[in-house]
CSV table of C-alpha atoms and ligand atoms in Angstrom, one decimal:
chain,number,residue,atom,x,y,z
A,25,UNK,CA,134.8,109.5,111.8
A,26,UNK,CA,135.5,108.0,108.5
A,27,UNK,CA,133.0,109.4,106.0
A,28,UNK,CA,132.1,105.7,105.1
A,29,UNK,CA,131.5,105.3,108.2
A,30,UNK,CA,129.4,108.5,108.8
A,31,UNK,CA,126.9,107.5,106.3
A,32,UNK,CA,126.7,104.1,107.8
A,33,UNK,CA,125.6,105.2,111.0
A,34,UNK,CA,123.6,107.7,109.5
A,35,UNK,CA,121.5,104.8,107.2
A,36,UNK,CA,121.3,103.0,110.4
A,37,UNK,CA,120.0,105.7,111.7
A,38,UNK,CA,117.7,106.4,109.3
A,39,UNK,CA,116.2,102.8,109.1
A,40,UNK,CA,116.2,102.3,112.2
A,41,UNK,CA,113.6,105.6,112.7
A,42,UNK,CA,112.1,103.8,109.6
A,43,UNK,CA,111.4,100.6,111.5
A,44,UNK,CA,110.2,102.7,114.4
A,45,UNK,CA,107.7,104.3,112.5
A,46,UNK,CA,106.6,101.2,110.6
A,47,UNK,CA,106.8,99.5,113.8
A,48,UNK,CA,104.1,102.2,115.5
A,49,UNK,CA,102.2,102.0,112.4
A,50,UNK,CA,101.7,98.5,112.7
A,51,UNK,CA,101.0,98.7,116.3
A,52,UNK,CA,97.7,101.0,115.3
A,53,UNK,CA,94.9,98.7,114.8
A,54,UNK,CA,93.3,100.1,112.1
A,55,UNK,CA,89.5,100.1,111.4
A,56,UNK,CA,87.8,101.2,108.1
A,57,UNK,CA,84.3,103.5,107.7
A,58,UNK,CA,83.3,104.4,104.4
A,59,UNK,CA,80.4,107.0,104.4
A,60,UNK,CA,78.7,109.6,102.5
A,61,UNK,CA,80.5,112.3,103.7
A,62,UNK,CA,79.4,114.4,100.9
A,63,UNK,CA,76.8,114.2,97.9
A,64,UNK,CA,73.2,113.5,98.3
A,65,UNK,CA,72.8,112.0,101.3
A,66,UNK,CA,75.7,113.9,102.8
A,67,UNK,CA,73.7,113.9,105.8
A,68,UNK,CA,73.3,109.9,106.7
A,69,UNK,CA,77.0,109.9,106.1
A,70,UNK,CA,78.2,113.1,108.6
A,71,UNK,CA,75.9,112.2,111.0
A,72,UNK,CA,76.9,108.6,111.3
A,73,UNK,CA,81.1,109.6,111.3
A,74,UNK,CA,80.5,111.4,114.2
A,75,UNK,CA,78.9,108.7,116.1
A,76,UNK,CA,81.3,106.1,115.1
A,77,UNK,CA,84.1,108.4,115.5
A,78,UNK,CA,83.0,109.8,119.4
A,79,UNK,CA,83.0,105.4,120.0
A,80,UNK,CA,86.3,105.1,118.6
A,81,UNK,CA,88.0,107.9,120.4
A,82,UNK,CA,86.6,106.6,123.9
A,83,UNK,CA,87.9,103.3,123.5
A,84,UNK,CA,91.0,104.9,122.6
A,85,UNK,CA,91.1,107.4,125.7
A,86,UNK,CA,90.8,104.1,127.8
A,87,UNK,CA,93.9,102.6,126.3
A,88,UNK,CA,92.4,101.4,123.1
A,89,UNK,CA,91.9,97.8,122.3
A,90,UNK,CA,94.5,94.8,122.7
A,91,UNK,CA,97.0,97.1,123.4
A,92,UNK,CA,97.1,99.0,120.9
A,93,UNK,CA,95.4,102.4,119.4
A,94,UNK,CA,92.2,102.3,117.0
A,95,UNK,CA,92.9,104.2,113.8
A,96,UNK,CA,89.8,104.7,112.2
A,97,UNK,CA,90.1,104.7,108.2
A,98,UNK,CA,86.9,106.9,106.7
A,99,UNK,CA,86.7,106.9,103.1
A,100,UNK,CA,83.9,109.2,101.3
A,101,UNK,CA,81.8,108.1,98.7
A,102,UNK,CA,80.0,111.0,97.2
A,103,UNK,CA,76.5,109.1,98.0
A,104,UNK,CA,77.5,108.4,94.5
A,105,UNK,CA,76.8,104.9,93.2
A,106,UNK,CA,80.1,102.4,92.3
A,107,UNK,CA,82.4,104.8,94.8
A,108,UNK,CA,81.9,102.3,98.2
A,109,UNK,CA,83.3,99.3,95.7
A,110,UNK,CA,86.5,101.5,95.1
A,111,UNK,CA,87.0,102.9,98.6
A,112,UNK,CA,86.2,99.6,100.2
A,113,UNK,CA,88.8,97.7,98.0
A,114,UNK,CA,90.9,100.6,98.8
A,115,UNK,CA,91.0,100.4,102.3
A,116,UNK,CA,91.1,96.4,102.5
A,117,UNK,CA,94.3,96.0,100.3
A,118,UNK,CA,96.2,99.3,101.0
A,119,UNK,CA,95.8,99.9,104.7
A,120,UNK,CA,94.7,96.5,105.7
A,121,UNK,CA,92.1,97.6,107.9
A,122,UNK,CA,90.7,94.4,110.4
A,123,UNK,CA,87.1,95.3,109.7
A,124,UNK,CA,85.1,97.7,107.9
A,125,UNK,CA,81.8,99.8,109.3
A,126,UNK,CA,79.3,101.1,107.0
A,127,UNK,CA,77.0,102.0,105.1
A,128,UNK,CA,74.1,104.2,106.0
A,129,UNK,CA,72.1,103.6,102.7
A,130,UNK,CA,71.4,99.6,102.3
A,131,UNK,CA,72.3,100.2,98.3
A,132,UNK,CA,75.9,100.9,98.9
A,133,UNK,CA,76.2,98.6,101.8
A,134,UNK,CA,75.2,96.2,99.5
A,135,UNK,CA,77.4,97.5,96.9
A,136,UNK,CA,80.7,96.5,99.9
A,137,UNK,CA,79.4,93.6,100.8
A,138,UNK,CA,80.5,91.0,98.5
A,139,UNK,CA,83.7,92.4,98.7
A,140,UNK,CA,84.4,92.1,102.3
A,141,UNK,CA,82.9,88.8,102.0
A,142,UNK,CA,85.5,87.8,99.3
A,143,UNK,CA,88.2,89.3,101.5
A,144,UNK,CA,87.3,87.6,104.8
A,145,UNK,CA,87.2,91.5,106.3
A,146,UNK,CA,83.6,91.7,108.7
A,147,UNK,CA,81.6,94.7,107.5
A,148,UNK,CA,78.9,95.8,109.8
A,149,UNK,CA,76.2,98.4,108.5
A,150,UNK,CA,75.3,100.4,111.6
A,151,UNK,CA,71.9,100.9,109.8
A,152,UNK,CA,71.1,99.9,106.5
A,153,UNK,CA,67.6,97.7,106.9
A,154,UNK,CA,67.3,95.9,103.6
A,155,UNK,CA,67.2,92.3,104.3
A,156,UNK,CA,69.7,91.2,101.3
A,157,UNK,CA,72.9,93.1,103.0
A,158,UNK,CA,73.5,90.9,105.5
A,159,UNK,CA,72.2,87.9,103.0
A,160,UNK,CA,75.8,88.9,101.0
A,161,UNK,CA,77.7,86.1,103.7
A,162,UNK,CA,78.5,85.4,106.9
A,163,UNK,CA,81.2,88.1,107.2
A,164,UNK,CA,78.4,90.9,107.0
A,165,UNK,CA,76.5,92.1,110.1
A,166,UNK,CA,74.3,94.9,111.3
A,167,UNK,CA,73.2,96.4,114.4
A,168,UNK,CA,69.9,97.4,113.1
A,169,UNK,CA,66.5,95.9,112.4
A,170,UNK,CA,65.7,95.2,109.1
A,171,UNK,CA,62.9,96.3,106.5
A,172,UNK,CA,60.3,93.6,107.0
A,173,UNK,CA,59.8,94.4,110.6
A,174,UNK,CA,59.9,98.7,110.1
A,175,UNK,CA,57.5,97.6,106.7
A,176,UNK,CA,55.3,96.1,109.3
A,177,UNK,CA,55.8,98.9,111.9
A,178,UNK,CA,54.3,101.6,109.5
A,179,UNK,CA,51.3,99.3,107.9
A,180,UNK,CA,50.6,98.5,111.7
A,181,UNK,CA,50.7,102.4,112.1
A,182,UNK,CA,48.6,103.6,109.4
A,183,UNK,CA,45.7,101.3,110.4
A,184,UNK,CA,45.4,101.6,113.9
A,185,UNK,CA,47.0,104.9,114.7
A,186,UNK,CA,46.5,106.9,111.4
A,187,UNK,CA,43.1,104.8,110.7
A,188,UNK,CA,43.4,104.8,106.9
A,189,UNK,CA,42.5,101.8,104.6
A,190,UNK,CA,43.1,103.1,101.4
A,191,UNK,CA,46.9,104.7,100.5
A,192,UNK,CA,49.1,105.3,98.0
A,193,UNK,CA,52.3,104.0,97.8
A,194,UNK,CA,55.3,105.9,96.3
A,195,UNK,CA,58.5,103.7,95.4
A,196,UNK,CA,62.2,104.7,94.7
A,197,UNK,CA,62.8,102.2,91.8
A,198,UNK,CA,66.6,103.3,92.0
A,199,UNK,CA,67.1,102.2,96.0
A,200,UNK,CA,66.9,98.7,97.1
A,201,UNK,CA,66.0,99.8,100.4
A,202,UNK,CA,62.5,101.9,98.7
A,203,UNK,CA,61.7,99.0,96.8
A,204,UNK,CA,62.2,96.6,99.6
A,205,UNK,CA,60.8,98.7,102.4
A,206,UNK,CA,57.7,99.2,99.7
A,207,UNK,CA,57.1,95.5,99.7
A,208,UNK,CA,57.0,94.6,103.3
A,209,UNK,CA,54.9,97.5,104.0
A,210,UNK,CA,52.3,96.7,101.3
A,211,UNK,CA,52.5,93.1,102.1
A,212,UNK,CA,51.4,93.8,105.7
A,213,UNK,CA,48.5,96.6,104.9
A,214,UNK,CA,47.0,94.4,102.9
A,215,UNK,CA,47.2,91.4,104.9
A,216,UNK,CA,45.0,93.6,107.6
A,217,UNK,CA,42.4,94.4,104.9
A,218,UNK,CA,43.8,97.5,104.0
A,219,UNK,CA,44.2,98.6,100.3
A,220,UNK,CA,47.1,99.8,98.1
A,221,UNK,CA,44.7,102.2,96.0
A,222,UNK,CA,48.0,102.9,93.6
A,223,UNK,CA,51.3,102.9,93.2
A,224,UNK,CA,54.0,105.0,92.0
A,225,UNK,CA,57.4,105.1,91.0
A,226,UNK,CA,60.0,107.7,90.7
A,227,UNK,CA,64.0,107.5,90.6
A,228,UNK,CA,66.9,108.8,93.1
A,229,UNK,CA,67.3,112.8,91.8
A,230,UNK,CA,64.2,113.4,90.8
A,231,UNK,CA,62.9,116.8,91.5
A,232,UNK,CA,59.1,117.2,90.3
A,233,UNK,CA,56.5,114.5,91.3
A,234,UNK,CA,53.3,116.2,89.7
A,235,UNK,CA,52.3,113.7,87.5
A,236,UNK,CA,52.6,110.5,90.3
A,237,UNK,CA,50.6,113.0,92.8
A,238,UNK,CA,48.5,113.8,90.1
A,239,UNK,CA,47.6,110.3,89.7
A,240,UNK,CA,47.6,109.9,93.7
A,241,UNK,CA,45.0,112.6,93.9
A,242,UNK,CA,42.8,111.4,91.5
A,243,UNK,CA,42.8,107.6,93.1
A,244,UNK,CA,41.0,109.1,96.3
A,245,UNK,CA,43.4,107.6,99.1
A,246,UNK,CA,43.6,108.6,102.7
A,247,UNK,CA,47.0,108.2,103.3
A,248,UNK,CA,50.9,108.4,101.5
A,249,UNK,CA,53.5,105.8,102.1
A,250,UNK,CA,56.8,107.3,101.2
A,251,UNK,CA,59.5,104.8,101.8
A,252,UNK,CA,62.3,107.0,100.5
A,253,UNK,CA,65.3,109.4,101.5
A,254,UNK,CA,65.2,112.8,103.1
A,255,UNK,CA,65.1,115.0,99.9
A,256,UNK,CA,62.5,113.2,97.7
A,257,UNK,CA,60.4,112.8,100.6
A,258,UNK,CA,60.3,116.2,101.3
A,259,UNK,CA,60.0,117.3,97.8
A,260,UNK,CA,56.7,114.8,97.4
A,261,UNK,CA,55.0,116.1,100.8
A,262,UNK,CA,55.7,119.6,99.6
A,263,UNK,CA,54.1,119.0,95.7
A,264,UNK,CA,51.3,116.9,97.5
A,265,UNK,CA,50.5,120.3,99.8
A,266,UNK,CA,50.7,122.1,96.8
A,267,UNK,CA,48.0,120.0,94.3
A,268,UNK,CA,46.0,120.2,97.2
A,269,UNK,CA,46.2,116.2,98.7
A,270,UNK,CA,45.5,117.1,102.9
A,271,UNK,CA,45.9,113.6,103.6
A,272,UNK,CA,48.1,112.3,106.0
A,273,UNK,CA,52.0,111.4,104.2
A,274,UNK,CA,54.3,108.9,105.9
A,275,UNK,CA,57.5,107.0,105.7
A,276,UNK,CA,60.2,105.2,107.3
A,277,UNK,CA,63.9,105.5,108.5
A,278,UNK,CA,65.5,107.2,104.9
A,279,UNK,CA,63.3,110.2,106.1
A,280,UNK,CA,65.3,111.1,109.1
A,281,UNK,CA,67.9,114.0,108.6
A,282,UNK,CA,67.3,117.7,109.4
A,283,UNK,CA,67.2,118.9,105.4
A,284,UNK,CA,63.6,116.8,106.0
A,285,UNK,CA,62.0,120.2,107.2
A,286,UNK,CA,64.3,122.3,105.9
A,287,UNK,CA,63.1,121.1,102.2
A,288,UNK,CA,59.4,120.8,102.8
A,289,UNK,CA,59.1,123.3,105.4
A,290,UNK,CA,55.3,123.6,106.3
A,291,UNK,CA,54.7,120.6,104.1
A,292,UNK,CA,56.0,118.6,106.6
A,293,UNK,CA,53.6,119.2,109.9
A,294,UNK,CA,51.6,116.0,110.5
A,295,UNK,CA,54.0,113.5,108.6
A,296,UNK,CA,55.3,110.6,110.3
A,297,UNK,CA,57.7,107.9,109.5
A,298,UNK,CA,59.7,105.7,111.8
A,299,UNK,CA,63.2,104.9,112.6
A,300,UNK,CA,65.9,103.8,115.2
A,301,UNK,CA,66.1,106.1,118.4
A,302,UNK,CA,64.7,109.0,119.6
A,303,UNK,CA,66.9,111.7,121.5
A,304,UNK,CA,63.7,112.1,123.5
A,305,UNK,CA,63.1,108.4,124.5
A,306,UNK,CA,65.8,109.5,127.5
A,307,UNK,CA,66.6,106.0,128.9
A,308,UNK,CA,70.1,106.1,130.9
A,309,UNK,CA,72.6,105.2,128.0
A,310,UNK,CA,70.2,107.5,125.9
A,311,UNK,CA,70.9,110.2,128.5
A,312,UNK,CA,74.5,109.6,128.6
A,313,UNK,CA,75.3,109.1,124.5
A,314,UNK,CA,73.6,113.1,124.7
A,315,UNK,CA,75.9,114.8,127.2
A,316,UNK,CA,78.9,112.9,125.5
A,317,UNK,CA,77.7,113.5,121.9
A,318,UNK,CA,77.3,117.3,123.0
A,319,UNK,CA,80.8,118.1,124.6
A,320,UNK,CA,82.3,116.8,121.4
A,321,UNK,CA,80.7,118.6,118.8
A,322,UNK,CA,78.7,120.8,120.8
A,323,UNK,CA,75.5,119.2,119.0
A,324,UNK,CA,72.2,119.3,121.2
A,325,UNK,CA,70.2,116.3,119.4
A,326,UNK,CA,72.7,113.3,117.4
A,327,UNK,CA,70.1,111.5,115.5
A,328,UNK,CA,69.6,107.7,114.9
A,329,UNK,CA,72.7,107.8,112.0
A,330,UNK,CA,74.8,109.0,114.7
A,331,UNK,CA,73.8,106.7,117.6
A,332,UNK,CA,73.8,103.5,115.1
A,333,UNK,CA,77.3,104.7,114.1
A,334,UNK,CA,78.3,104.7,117.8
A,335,UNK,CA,76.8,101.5,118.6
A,336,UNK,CA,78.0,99.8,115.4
A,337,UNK,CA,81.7,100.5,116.3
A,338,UNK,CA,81.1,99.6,120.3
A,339,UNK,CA,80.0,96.2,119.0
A,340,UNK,CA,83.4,95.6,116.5
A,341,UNK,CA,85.1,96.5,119.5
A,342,UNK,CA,83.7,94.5,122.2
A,343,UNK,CA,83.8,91.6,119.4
A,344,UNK,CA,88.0,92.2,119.2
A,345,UNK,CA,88.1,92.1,122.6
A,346,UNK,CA,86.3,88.8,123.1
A,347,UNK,CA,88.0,87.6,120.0
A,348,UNK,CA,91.7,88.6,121.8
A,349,UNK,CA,92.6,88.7,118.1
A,350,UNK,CA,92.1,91.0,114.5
A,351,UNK,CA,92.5,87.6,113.1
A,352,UNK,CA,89.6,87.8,110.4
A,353,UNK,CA,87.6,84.2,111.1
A,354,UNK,CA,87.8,84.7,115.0
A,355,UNK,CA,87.1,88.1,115.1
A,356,UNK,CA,84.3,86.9,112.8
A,357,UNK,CA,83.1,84.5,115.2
A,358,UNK,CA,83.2,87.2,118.4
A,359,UNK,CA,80.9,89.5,116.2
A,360,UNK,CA,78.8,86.9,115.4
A,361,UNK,CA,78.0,85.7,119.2
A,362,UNK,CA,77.5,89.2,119.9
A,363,UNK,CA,74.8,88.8,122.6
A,364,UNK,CA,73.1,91.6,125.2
A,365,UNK,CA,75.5,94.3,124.4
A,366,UNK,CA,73.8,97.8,125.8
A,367,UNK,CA,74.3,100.4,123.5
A,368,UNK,CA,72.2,103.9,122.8
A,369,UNK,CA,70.2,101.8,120.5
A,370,UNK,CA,69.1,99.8,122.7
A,371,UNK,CA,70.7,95.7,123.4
A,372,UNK,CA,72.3,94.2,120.3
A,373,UNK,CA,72.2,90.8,120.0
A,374,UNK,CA,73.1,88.8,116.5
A,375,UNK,CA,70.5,86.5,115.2
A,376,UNK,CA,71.5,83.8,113.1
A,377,UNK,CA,71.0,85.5,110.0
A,378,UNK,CA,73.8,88.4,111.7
A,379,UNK,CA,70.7,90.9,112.2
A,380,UNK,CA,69.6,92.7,115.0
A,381,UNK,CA,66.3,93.0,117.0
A,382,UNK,CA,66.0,96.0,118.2
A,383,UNK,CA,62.0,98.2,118.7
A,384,UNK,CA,61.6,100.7,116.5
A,385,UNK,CA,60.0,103.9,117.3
A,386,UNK,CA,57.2,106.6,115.2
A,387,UNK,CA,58.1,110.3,114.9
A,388,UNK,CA,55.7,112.9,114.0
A,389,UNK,CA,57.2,116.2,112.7
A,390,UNK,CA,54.9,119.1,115.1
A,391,UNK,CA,56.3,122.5,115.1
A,392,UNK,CA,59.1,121.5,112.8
A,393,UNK,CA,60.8,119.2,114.9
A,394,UNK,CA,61.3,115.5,115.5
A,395,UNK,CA,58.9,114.5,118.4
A,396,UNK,CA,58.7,111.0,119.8
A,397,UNK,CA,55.2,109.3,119.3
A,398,UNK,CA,55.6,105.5,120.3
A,399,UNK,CA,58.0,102.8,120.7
A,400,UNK,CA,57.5,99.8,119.0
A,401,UNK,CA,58.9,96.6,120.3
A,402,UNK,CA,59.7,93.9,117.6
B,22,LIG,N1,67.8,102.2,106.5
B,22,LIG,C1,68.2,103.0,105.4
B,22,LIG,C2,68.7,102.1,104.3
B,22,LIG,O1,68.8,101.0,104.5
B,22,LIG,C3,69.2,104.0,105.8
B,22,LIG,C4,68.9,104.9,107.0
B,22,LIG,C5,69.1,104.5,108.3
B,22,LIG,C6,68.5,106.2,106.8
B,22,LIG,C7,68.8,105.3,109.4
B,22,LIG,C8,68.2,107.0,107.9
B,22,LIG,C9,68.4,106.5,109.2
B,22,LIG,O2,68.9,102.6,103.2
């Protein structure tokens, strides 16, 4: 063969492997996750991967969706503040991804939100509750409830369960979903002729809370409301302990990762705070999400990050499959009309507003572990 004519076959060749692998590139259908991986709240972020990955690769395992293969996209933000913006653009004009799932914390969801909205890409938070994320536009969902009804929930808790009428109330000034979550719940507490006694602030990082428990103490409450993340909350129960405050300390979903008890060890016995799903709650698709959840990563108790990022990524893909296309304002439409889809966390149906109502249950930390007190239905 000619040489000229060697190299032509061989460029042939070459872009014709090219257009193959284009070609199976293109026939992935690719689905972005951005998550805190890593950082502060590294574990909202790791928990809720694994749950939306274990969905992913079962749809996959039973021939994917339209036809083709899911390829999930997950981008880390550090649980730093301005990374989701850069990681979400990322993923929506470099790897054209057909949707986009997260976040855990309502701040960084928010932070995504107008973005997918500009773009015409659906984002749906497996479980950020502030009420504004899903306010962003009608291309932004979640499968959770939202802060008004878990604010509820926990005022509704401490009167008639905890029986106090007199609490403090300690606010994240730094996290939408502290300062919303602290709203609703003092709004109802005080509706039912409760009192808000005093109220403090603090910011995401802080690390000594003396002088608001000092301030607490000294206001003679009966209860804590801490409607906060994992490591503060911990931090405050263990500093209350410490000045000496017995009374009881509660909060509400941003409470639930293991590092809870690991931070405020003792501290934590006889705390409560609500949230999504309990592993104990064992209804049949509880049962089942366990066994899967547990040959994969060989994890005995996936918590509600995990089984919110499973449902969250069942719903985009029922929603493609009703939709028969990725095409942005039907696929839009499908998630929208979700209706009675049977998940872990219970049955997902979008309200008008592209919320979820879904019951809520109370976990009391007794012998350093998560136990189930009550479901509440919404
Ligand atoms: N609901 C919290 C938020 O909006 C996040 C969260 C969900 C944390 C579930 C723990 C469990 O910021």
């Amino acid at each position: 063969m000619p040489l000229s004519r060697r190299n032509f076959v061989v460029s042939t060749l070459t872009s014709a492997l090219l257009l193959a692998g284009c070609a199976q590139k293109q026939d992935n259908l690719k689905i972005g996750e951005f998550a805190s991986l890593t950082g502060k709240e590294a574990a909202f972020g790791q928990s809720s991967h694994k749950g939306t990955q274990l969905a992913i690769e079962e749809a996959n395992a039973t021939g994917g969706v339209l036809g083709k293969k899911i390829e999930l996209v997950t981008e880390d933000n550090q649980s730093k503040a301005g990374e989701s913006a850069t990681v979400v653009k990322k993923m929506i004009s470099r790897d054209k991804v057909v949707a986009i799932l997260g976040e855990v914390a309502s701040s960084r969801s928010l932070e995504a939100a107008p973005i997918c909205q500009a773009a015409k890409i659906p984002q749906i938070s497996p479980s950020s509750t502030n009420p504004a994320v899903t306010e962003t536009g009608d291309y932004i969902f979640r499968v959770c409830f939202i802060d008004p009804f878990q604010g509820v929930v926990m005022a509704k808790f401490a009167k008639n369960t905890l029986k106090v009428r007199k609490v403090a109330v300690l606010t994240s000034v730094s996290s939408a979903y502290s300062v919303g979550l602290a709203k609703y719940f003092k709004e109802r507490f005080a509706a039912d002729g409760g009192t808000i006694a005093i109220e403090q602030k603090y910011s995401e990082g802080d690390k000594d809370f003396k002088a608001q428990l000092t301030a607490v103490k000294a206001a003679g409450i009966e209860g804590i409301f801490v409607p906060g993340y994992y490591t503060e909350a911990a931090l405050i129960c263990k500093q209350a302990k410490d000045l000496g405050l017995q009374v009881p300390v509660f909060g509400g979903d941003g409470w639930e990762a293991p590092q809870l008890i690991e931070i405020g060890g003792a501290a934590m016995e006889g705390t409560y705070f609500s949230t999504h799903y309990s592993a104990e709650n064992k209804t049949p698709a509880i049962t089942a999400f366990l066994e899967k959840f547990k040959q994969r990563f060989n994890q005995e108790t996936p918590d509600a990050m995990a089984a919110l990022g499973y449902d969250s990524a069942l719903v985009l893909i029922d929603a493609i499959k009703r939709a028969g296309t990725t095409e942005s304002a039907k696929l839009r439409e499908a998630i929208a009309t979700t209706k009675g889809y049977t998940g872990v966390t219970g049955t997902t149906t979008l309200d008008a507003q592209r919320n979820a109502n879904k019951a809520a249950v109370v976990v009391a930390v007794k012998g350093g572990k998560f136990t189930f007190v009550e479901a509440v239905a919404p």
